[in-house]
Structure formats: C-alpha cells, structure tokens
XYZ file of C-alpha atoms in Angstrom:
132
model
C 93.458 75.401 -15.497
C 96.713 73.427 -15.406
C 99.903 74.827 -13.933
C 101.444 74.922 -17.395
C 98.522 76.925 -18.795
C 98.656 79.332 -15.866
C 102.387 79.890 -16.334
C 102.033 80.412 -20.070
C 99.206 82.916 -19.568
C 101.009 84.864 -16.842
C 101.754 88.463 -17.761
C 105.322 89.273 -18.723
C 107.156 92.491 -17.963
C 106.805 95.261 -20.561
C 109.507 95.095 -23.202
C 110.133 91.375 -22.757
C 109.014 88.512 -24.932
C 107.228 85.399 -23.800
C 109.261 82.241 -24.329
C 107.255 79.646 -26.192
C 107.845 75.995 -25.422
C 108.148 75.401 -29.161
C 111.172 77.761 -29.164
C 113.170 75.481 -26.864
C 114.600 72.158 -27.951
C 115.284 69.404 -25.465
C 117.833 70.485 -22.874
C 119.968 68.638 -20.352
C 119.156 70.318 -17.044
C 120.838 69.792 -13.684
C 118.935 71.094 -10.668
C 121.012 71.564 -7.518
C 119.126 71.077 -4.243
C 120.559 70.588 -0.795
C 119.014 70.009 2.603
C 116.094 68.074 3.976
C 113.292 66.402 2.049
C 111.295 69.619 2.366
C 114.126 71.498 0.670
C 114.633 68.985 -2.139
C 111.086 67.825 -2.937
C 109.952 71.071 -4.656
C 112.869 70.704 -7.064
C 111.843 67.114 -7.759
C 108.421 68.493 -8.740
C 110.101 71.067 -10.983
C 112.220 68.287 -12.493
C 109.111 66.241 -13.259
C 107.515 69.220 -14.987
C 110.636 69.791 -17.098
C 110.919 66.090 -17.905
C 107.293 66.056 -19.078
C 108.235 68.880 -21.436
C 110.880 66.657 -23.018
C 114.005 67.734 -21.171
C 116.597 65.417 -19.674
C 116.668 66.265 -15.961
C 119.138 65.443 -13.213
C 118.721 66.304 -9.547
C 122.067 66.898 -7.827
C 121.725 66.436 -4.085
C 123.094 64.504 -1.119
C 123.286 60.705 -1.246
C 120.550 60.334 1.401
C 118.101 61.990 -1.045
C 118.762 59.436 -3.811
C 115.636 57.351 -2.973
C 113.411 60.446 -3.269
C 114.851 61.411 -6.652
C 114.728 57.899 -8.048
C 111.223 57.265 -6.684
C 110.012 59.830 -9.223
C 112.152 58.366 -12.036
C 114.478 61.345 -12.241
C 118.210 60.919 -12.693
C 120.378 61.411 -9.601
C 123.781 63.048 -9.278
C 125.555 63.040 -5.921
C 126.730 66.236 -4.274
C 129.617 65.993 -1.857
C 129.142 66.944 1.747
C 125.910 67.075 3.643
C 125.265 70.438 5.308
C 122.180 69.303 7.226
C 123.225 65.693 7.709
C 123.752 66.055 11.449
C 119.975 66.308 11.793
C 119.714 62.737 10.558
C 122.248 61.322 13.010
C 120.610 59.170 15.700
C 120.835 61.939 18.303
C 120.905 64.905 15.901
C 117.429 66.273 16.522
C 117.745 65.783 20.282
C 121.044 67.691 20.326
C 119.531 70.405 18.168
C 116.450 70.772 20.389
C 118.571 71.130 23.526
C 121.298 73.309 22.025
C 121.803 76.980 22.714
C 122.584 79.192 19.737
C 126.309 78.960 20.537
C 126.138 75.169 20.832
C 124.322 74.996 17.497
C 127.161 76.946 15.881
C 129.700 74.540 17.420
C 127.714 71.514 16.209
C 127.469 72.803 12.643
C 131.126 73.856 12.544
C 132.217 70.409 13.745
C 129.948 68.762 11.167
C 131.240 70.967 8.343
C 134.849 69.991 9.109
C 134.006 66.455 7.948
C 133.691 67.746 4.377
C 136.603 69.676 2.820
C 135.211 72.605 0.850
C 137.355 71.964 -2.236
C 136.023 68.409 -2.484
C 132.446 69.650 -2.135
C 132.938 72.295 -4.825
C 134.511 69.788 -7.197
C 131.368 67.630 -6.995
C 129.286 70.642 -8.068
C 131.489 71.018 -11.141
C 131.237 67.293 -11.894
C 127.452 67.313 -11.451
C 127.106 70.212 -13.896
C 129.023 68.469 -16.681
C 127.076 68.182 -19.936
C 124.281 70.475 -18.709
C 122.954 73.078 -21.147
C-alpha cells in the first residue's frame, strides 16, 4: 500500500469529514524548516509529496540548505539567520563536544547576536508571500 493510500484510508475523528484530494485545487505552499539536514530533509519529502499532488511548493530554509532543496527540484526561499550554523563552522563540532552547558549557552548567544531578530522575522514574512 502506498503512503498516499494509507493516509487516505486512515480513520478520522468522529464528527469530522475526510478531505478528498479532488476537493483541493492547486495551492502555493511554503514549508518553513530550519536546522540541520536531518531537520530539513523530512520537509523536503513532504514537499515532494505535495508537488506530486499538483501543488506549487517552496521550502524556506537557510542558504546552506539550498543544494538539498534544489537537488529534489523544489523551489527554494532563503530564511535569514542560521540558528544552528555554528555547528558547521570549521571548529563548531569540536567546540560543542568540549563545551559545558554554560559554555554552550554562551556559544549560542554569541552566534545569535550575528542575526538581528527583526531582520530574521522579516525574511519569514517575505518567504510567505503569495502562499495560500
């Protein structure tokens, strides 16, 4: 049984109606995903499923995830900031492995200061433009 068939056959809560794929026209969908490849890749899979169903799908994530998104022929939108980017610095994983909990907090706070929150939030708004 395919994933689609399994999802369509799954029981729904009493008093609710099952949404039929024929009831939904093509939508423009933006999926927001942030973090490492392991955080983003499941949303790429979801995007592929939605694209196969005829929807226009964008994955909004950090610039370093662009190759992953584009490898699967999904459309990319760039989120500002990079909350886990310090892990991808040349010494990031070494610093993380050796850090105490307090040092980890200092590392992440210093990293976060590189990205003003208002600029990050404005990219979320921009990425969501024209989504249904």
